[in-house]
XYZ file of C-alpha atoms in Angstrom:
518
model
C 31.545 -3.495 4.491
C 30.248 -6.765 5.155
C 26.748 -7.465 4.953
C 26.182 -8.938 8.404
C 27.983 -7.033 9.961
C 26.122 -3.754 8.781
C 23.132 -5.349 9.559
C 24.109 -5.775 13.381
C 23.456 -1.969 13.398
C 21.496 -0.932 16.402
C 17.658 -0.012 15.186
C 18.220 3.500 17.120
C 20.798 4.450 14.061
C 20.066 6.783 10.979
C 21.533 6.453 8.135
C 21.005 6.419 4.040
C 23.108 4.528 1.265
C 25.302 5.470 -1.899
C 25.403 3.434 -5.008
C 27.977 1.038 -3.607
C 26.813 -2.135 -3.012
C 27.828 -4.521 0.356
C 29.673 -6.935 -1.540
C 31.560 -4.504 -3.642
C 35.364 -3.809 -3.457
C 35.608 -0.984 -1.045
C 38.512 1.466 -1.179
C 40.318 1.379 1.773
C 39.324 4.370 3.467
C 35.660 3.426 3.786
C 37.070 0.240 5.602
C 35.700 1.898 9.025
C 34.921 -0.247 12.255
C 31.434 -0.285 12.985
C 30.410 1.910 15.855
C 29.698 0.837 19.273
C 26.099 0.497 20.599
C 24.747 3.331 21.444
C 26.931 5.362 18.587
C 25.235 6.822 15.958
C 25.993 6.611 12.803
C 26.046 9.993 9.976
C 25.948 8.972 6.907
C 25.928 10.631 3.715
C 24.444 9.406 0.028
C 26.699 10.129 -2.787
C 26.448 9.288 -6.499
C 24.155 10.754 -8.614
C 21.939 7.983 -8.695
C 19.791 8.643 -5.737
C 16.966 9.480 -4.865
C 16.486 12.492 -2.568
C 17.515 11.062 0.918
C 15.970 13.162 4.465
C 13.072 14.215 2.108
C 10.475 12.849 4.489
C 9.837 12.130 8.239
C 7.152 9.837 9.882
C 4.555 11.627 8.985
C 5.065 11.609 5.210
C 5.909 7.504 5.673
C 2.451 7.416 7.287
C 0.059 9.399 4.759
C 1.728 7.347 2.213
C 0.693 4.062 3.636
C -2.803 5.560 4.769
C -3.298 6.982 1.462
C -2.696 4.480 -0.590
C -5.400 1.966 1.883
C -7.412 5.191 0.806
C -9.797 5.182 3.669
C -13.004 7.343 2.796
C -13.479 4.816 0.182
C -12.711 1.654 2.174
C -15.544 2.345 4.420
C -17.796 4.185 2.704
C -17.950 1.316 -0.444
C -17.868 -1.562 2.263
C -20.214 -0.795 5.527
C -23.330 -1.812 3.019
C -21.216 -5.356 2.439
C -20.272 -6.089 6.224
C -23.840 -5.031 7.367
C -25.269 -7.314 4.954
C -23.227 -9.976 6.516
C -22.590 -8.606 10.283
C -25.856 -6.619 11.072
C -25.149 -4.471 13.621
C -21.861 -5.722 14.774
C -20.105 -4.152 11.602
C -17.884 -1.752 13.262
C -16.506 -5.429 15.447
C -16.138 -6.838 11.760
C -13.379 -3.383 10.945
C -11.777 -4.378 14.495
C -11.674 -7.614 14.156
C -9.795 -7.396 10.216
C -7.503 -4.768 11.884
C -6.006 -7.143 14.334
C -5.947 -9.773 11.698
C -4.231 -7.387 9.628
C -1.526 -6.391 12.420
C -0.709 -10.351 12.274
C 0.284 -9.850 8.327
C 2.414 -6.224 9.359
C 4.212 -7.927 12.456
C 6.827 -9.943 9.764
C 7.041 -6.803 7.390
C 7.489 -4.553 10.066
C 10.648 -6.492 11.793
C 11.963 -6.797 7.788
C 11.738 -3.399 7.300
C 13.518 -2.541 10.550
C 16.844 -4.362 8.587
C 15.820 -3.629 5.450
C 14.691 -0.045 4.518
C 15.393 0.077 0.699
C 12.688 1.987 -2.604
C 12.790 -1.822 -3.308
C 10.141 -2.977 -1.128
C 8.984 -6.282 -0.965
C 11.364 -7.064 -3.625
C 14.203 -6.676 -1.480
C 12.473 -8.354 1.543
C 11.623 -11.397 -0.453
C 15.131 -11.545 -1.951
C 17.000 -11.080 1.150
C 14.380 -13.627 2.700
C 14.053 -16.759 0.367
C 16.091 -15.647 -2.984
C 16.502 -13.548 -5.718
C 14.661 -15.528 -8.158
C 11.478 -15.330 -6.009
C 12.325 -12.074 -5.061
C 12.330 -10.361 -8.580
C 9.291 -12.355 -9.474
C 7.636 -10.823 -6.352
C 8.422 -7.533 -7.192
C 7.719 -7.716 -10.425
C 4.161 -8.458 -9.917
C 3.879 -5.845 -7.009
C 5.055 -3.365 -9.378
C 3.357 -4.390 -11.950
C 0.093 -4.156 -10.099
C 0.464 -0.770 -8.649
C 1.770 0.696 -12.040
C -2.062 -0.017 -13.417
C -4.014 0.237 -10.349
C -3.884 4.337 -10.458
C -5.722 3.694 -14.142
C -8.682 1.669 -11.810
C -8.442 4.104 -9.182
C -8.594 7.267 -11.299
C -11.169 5.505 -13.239
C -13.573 4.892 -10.346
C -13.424 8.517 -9.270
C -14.332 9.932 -12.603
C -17.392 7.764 -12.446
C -18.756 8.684 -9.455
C -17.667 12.328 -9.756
C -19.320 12.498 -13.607
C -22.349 10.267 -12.396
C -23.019 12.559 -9.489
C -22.923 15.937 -11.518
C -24.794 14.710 -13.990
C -27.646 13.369 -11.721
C -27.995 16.616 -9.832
C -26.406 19.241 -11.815
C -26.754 18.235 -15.026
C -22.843 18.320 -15.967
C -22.680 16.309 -18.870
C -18.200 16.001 -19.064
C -17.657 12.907 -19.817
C -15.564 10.331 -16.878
C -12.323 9.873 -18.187
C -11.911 13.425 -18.236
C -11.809 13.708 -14.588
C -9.695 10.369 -14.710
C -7.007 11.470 -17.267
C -7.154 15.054 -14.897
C -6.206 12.895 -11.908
C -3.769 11.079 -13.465
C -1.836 14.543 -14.721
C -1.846 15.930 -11.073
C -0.054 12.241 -9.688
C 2.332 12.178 -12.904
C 3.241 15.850 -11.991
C 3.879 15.138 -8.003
C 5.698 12.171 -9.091
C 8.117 14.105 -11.135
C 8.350 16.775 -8.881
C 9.961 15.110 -6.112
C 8.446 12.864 -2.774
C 8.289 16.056 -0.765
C 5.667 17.715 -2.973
C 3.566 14.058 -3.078
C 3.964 14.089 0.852
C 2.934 17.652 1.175
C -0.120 16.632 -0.937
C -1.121 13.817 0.679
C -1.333 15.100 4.152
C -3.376 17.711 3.351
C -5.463 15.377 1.200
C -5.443 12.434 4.259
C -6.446 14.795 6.605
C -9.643 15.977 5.378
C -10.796 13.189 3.915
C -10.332 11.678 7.085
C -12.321 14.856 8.582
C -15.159 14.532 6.001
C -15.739 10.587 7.381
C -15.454 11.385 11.010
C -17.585 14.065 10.681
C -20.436 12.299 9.337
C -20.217 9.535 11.541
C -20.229 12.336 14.127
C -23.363 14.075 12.716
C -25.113 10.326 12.347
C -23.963 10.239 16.199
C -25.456 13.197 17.401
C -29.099 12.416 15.027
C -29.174 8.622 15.267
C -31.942 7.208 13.242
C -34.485 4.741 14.440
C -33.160 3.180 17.127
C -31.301 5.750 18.875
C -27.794 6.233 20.073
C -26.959 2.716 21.117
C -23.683 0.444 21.142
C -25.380 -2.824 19.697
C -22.206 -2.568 17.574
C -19.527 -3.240 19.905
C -21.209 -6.433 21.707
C -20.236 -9.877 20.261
C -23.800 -11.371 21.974
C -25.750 -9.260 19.093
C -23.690 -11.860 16.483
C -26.591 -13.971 15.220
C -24.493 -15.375 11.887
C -21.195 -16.169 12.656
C -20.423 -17.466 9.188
C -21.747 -14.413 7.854
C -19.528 -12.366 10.519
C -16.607 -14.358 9.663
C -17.110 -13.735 5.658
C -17.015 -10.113 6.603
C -14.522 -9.959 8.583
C -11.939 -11.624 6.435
C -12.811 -10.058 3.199
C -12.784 -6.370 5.100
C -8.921 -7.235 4.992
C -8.648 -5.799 1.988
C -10.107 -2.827 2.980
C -6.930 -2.263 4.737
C -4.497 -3.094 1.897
C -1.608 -0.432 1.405
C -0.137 -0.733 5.475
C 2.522 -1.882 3.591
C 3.375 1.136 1.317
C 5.859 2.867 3.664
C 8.628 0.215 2.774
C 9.210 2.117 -0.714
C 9.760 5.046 0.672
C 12.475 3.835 3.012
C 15.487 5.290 0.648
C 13.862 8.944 1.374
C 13.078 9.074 4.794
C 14.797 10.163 7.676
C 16.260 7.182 10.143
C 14.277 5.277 7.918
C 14.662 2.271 10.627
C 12.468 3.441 12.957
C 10.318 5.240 10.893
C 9.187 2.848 8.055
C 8.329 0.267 10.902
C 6.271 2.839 12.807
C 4.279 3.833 9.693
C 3.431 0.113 9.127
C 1.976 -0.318 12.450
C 0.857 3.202 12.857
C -1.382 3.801 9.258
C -2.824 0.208 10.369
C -3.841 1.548 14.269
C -5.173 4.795 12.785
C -7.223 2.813 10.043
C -8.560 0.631 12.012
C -9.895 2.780 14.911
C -11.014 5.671 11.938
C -13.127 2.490 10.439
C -14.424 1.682 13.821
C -15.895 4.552 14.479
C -16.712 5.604 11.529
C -19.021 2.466 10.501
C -20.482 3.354 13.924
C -21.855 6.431 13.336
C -22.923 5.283 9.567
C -25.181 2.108 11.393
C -26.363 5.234 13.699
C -26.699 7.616 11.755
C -29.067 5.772 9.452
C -30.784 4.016 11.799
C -29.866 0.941 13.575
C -33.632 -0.518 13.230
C -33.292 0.020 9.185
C -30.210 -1.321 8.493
C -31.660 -3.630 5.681
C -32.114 -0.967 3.685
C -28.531 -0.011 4.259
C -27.693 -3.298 3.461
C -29.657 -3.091 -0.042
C -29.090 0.673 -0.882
C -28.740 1.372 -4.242
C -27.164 4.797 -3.666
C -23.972 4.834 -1.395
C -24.913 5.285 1.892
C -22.428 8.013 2.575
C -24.238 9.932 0.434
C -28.059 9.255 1.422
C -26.351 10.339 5.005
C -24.995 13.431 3.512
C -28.415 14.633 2.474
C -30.396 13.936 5.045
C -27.971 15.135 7.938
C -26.401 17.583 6.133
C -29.201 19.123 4.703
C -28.410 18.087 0.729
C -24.513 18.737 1.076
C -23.714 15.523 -0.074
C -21.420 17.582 -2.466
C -18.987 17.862 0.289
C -19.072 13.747 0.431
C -18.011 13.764 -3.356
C -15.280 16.182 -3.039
C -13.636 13.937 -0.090
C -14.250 10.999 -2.456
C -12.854 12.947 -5.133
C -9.918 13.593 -3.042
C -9.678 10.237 -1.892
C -9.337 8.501 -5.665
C -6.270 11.592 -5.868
C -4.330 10.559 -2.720
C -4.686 6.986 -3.706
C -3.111 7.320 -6.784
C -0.108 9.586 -5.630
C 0.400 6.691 -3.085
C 0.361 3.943 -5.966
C 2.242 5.476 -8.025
C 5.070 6.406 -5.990
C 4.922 2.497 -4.948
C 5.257 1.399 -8.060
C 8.065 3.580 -9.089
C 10.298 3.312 -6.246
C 10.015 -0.604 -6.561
C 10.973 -0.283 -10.403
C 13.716 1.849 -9.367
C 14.739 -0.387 -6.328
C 14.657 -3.491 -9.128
C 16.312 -1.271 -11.808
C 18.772 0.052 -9.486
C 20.401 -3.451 -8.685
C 20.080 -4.643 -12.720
C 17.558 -6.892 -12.862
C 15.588 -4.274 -14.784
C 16.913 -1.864 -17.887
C 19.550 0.254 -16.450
C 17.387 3.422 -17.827
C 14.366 3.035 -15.647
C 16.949 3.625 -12.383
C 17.769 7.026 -13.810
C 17.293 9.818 -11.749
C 16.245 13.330 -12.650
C 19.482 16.108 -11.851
C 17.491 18.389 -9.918
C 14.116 17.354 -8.354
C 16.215 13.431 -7.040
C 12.826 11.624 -9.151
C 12.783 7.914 -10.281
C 12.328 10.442 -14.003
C 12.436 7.020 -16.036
C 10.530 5.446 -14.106
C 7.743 8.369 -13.384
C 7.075 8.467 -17.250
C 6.837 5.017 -18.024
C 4.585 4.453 -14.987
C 1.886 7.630 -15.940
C 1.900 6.457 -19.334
C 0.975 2.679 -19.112
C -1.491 4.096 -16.148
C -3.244 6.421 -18.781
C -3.056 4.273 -21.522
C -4.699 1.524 -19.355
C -7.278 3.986 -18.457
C -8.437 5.214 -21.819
C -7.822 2.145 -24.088
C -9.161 -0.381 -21.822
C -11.436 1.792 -19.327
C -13.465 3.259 -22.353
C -14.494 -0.166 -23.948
C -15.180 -2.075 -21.125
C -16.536 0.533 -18.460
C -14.804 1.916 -15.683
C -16.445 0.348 -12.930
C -15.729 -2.667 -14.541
C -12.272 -2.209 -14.831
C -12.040 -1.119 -11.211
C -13.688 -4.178 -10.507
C -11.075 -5.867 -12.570
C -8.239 -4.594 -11.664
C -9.032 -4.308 -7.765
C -9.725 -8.472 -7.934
C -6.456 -9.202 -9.267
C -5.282 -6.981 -7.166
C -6.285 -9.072 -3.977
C -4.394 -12.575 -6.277
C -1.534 -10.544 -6.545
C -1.347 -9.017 -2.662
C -1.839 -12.901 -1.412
C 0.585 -14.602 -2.529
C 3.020 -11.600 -2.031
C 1.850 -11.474 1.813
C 1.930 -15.257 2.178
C 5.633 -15.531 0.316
C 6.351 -11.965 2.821
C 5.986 -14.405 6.048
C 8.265 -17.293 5.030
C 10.631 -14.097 3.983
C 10.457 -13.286 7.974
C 10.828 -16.322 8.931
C 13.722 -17.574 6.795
C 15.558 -14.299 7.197
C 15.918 -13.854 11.022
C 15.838 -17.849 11.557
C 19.194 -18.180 9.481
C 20.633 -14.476 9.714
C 19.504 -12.925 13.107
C 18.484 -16.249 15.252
C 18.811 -13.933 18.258
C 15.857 -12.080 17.239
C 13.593 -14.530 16.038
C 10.211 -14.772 18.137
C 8.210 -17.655 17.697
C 4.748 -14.997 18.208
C 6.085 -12.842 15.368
C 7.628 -15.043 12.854
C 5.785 -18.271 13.380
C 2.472 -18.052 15.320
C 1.633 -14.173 13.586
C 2.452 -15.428 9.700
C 0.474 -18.756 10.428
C -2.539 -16.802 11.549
C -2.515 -14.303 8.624
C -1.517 -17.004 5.490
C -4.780 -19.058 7.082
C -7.003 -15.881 6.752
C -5.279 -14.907 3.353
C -5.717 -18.312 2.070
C -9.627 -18.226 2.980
C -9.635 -14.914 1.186
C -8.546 -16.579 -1.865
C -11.335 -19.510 -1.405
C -13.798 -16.413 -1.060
C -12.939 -14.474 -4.008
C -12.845 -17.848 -6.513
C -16.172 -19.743 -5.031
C -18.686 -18.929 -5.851
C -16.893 -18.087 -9.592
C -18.252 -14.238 -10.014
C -19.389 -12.394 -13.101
C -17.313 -11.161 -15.966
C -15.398 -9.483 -16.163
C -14.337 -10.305 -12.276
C -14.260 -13.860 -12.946
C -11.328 -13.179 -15.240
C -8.666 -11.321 -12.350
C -6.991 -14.744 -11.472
C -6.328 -14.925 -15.055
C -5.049 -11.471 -15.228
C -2.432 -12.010 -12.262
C -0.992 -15.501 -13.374
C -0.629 -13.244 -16.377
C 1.689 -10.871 -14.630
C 3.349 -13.311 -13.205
C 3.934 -14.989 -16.704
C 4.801 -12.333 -18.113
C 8.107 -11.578 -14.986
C 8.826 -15.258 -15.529
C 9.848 -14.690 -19.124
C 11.515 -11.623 -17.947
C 13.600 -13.439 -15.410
C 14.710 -15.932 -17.794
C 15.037 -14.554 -21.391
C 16.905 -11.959 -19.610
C 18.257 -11.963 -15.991
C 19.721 -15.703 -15.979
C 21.379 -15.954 -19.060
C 25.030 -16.003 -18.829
C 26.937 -12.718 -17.592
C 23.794 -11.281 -17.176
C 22.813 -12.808 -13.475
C 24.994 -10.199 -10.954
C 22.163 -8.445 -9.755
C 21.360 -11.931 -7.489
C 23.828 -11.092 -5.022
C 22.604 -7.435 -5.233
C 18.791 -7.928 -5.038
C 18.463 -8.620 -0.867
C 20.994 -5.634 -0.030
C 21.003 -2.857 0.724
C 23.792 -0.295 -0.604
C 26.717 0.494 1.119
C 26.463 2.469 4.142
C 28.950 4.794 5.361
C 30.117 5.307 8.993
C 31.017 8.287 11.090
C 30.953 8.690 14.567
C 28.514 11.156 16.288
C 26.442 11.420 19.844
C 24.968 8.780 21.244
């Protein structure tokens, strides 16, 4: 089946892919007309190199892109930083990043409505600009989100051994809780996307119940100052640099939106569901930071928000105590929770890319293998949990695990940039020389210029002022990653006979046709 042609589907259609790939020799009886708008399409995968296809609906493409921006965390480790900078008006600093942040999804959500493939960005990048760029991109993305559970998990053992130690005198030591975390994600993982969906829903939900609840509570007793919607009125903006600052580095507070794509091979009508989890985990996000930073500013006390500002204590916690009558405990098991979800989320991310990359041979044939029974990325599962707990205990030991959250989660914004920035030339490439009928000047020119400016001053914000060590060494540590897929690419995937996965790496596989109701 030709490519463009398959692409001409109508977005209404489900379907799911075999190992074929368009481009192939197809026998003759899969030489099928496409179906007439309005016709869907059945389709069945076959091979036994799949991954479990219909595993998941919309809401198990949502939780994983909500998880993995791991929300309980994004606003309860970033109010004190946008009220430093915003004042009052820090819940219009979470709005204003959101609809910043809906300018990056607009290009990745049309790409993924074309596109829905375990390969992610790398095949949206491929398809887009090449596959030389595209495996590079990929790479890194991978790359990235196969060490960022070792951060992640790393961060929640430290608060969770530095808070019951402080008040209940539990001595276990942090990686403990880190290397426990990383067990449960390596055992969802293997299990199958179903299980890591179930989990994360349940997970999602009540962390998202635990932050609404105290922003609620901080609602209902406002501190000094009262109930009051200073927040919400742009007049009460005295420093607009400062508002700006906070604004455009709360971005990354929203990081992960873009998740869903991996998951694209195992959902269900994966065309309109990947693109409404994009949009969707961002809407939710943005309106659960909203409010939630709201009732925080309240809750503490809108005439005291310099302490806030300066707290040396998170001030989730300080809240949890003094509304909840000393039950912060309930604030560290959503936390808790939160680092669990996060890292289920990354690390299906990073194995369905590896997969995706593996699966059209510009990685090791092995790491595409799939386990018999539970339909698992198996290969890539185990190499994943390993270099995520090796990460976590050989480098988080030495050097701290703050600081290699701190680390890790800086070159994590060097690597997202450049991947977003190269993800809007993708869009605009792609549907400028493939689908001109559907390119929109607002969503593939005026959207991507918008978001590369604010990504770009991102950048200029996280390299001046040069920060401490070992922060100061994250740029470092992504041109690293990058270095290290540029050797990849060509010590191994352009030498000769070894370059067919290029006209693989931007498709999707085959897809088979049978009629059914409109």
């Amino acid at each position: 089946m030709r490519a463009d042609l398959a692409h001409s589907l109508p977005a209404a259609c489900s379907y799911s892919r075999n190992v074929r790939w368009w481009g192939d020799p197809c026998p003759a009886e899969d030489n099928m007309a496409i179906p007439a708008h309005g016709v869907q399409a059945s389709v069945r995968i076959t091979g036994d190199a799949d991954l479990k296809h219909d595993a998941i609906g919309l809401p198990g493409a949502l939780v994983q892109s909500i998880a993995q921006i791991s929300p309980m965390s994004g606003i309860f480790y970033t109010i004190a930083f946008t009220t430093t900078y915003a004042g009052a008006a820090a819940p219009l600093t979470y709005l204003a990043a959101c609809l910043v942040c809906l300018t990056v999804a607009v290009p990745l959500h049309d790409l993924a409505r074309h596109l829905p493939s375990a390969g992610g960005v790398y095949t949206y990048i491929s398809a887009g600009i090449g596959p030389q760029t595209g495996f590079l991109t990929g790479w890194v993305y991978a790359l990235m989100m196969t060490v960022a559970p070792a951060a992640l998990a790393s961060f929640a053992g430290a608060i969770i051994h530095d808070e019951l130690a402080g008040k209940y005198g539990i001595g276990i030591p942090w990686w403990t809780y880190s290397a426990v975390i990383l067990a449960v994600c390596f055992a969802c993982a293997y299990r199958g996307i179903s299980i890591s969906s179930r989990f994360l829903v349940v997970m999602t939900c009540f962390e998202v119940l635990v932050g609404l609840g105290l922003a609620v509570t901080g609602l209902v007793n406002p501190g000094p100052g009262g109930l009051n919607i200073d927040g919400f009125n742009p007049a009460g903006v005295t420093n607009g640099s400062g508002f700006l600052l906070a604004v455009v580095l709360s971005m990354f507070a929203f990081t992960g939106f873009e998740s869903a794509a991996v998951v694209g091979d195992e959902s269900r009508d994966p065309c309109r569901i990947i693109p409404r989890a994009i949009f969707g985990s961002l809407a939710l996000i943005g309106a659960f930071y909203v409010v939630t930073a709201w009732g925080l500013q309240i809750g503490w006390g809108t005439d005291h928000l310099e302490e806030l500002a300066i707290s040396p204590i998170a001030p989730a916690f300080v809240l949890a105590d003094r509304l909840w009558n000393g039950a912060s405990i309930v604030v560290l098991i959503a936390l808790a929770n939160s680092g669990l979800a996060v890292c289920i989320a990354c690390t299906t991310s990073a194995t369905r890319t590896v997969f995706g990359i593996a699966r059209t041979g510009a990685l090791p044939a092995w790491l595409a293998r799939v386990h018999p029974g539970h339909r698992t990325p198996v290969a890539a599962v185990l190499l994943q949990s390993g270099v995520a707990l090796g990460t976590c205990l050989a480098v988080g030991i030495p050097l701290g695990p703050y600081n290699l959250f701190h680390l890790l989660g800086a070159a994590g914004t060097f690597v997202y940039i450049p991947i977003l920035i190269l993800m809007n030339i993708a869009a605009f490439r792609f549907f400028r020389r493939r689908f001109p009928a559907e390119f929109s000047a607002c969503a593939h020119v005026v959207a991507p210029v918008i978001s590369t400016a604010a990504l770009l001053l991102i950048a200029g914000c996280s390299l001046y002022p040069l920060p401490d060590f070992p922060i100061r060494i994250a740029p470092v540590l992504a041109m690293a990653f990058a270095g290290a897929g540029v050797i990849v690419l060509f010590v191994r995937n352009l030498q000769p006979g070894k370059t067919g996965w290029m006209a693989k790496a931007g498709q999707l596989p085959d897809v088979e046709w049978t009629k059914g109701k409109p």
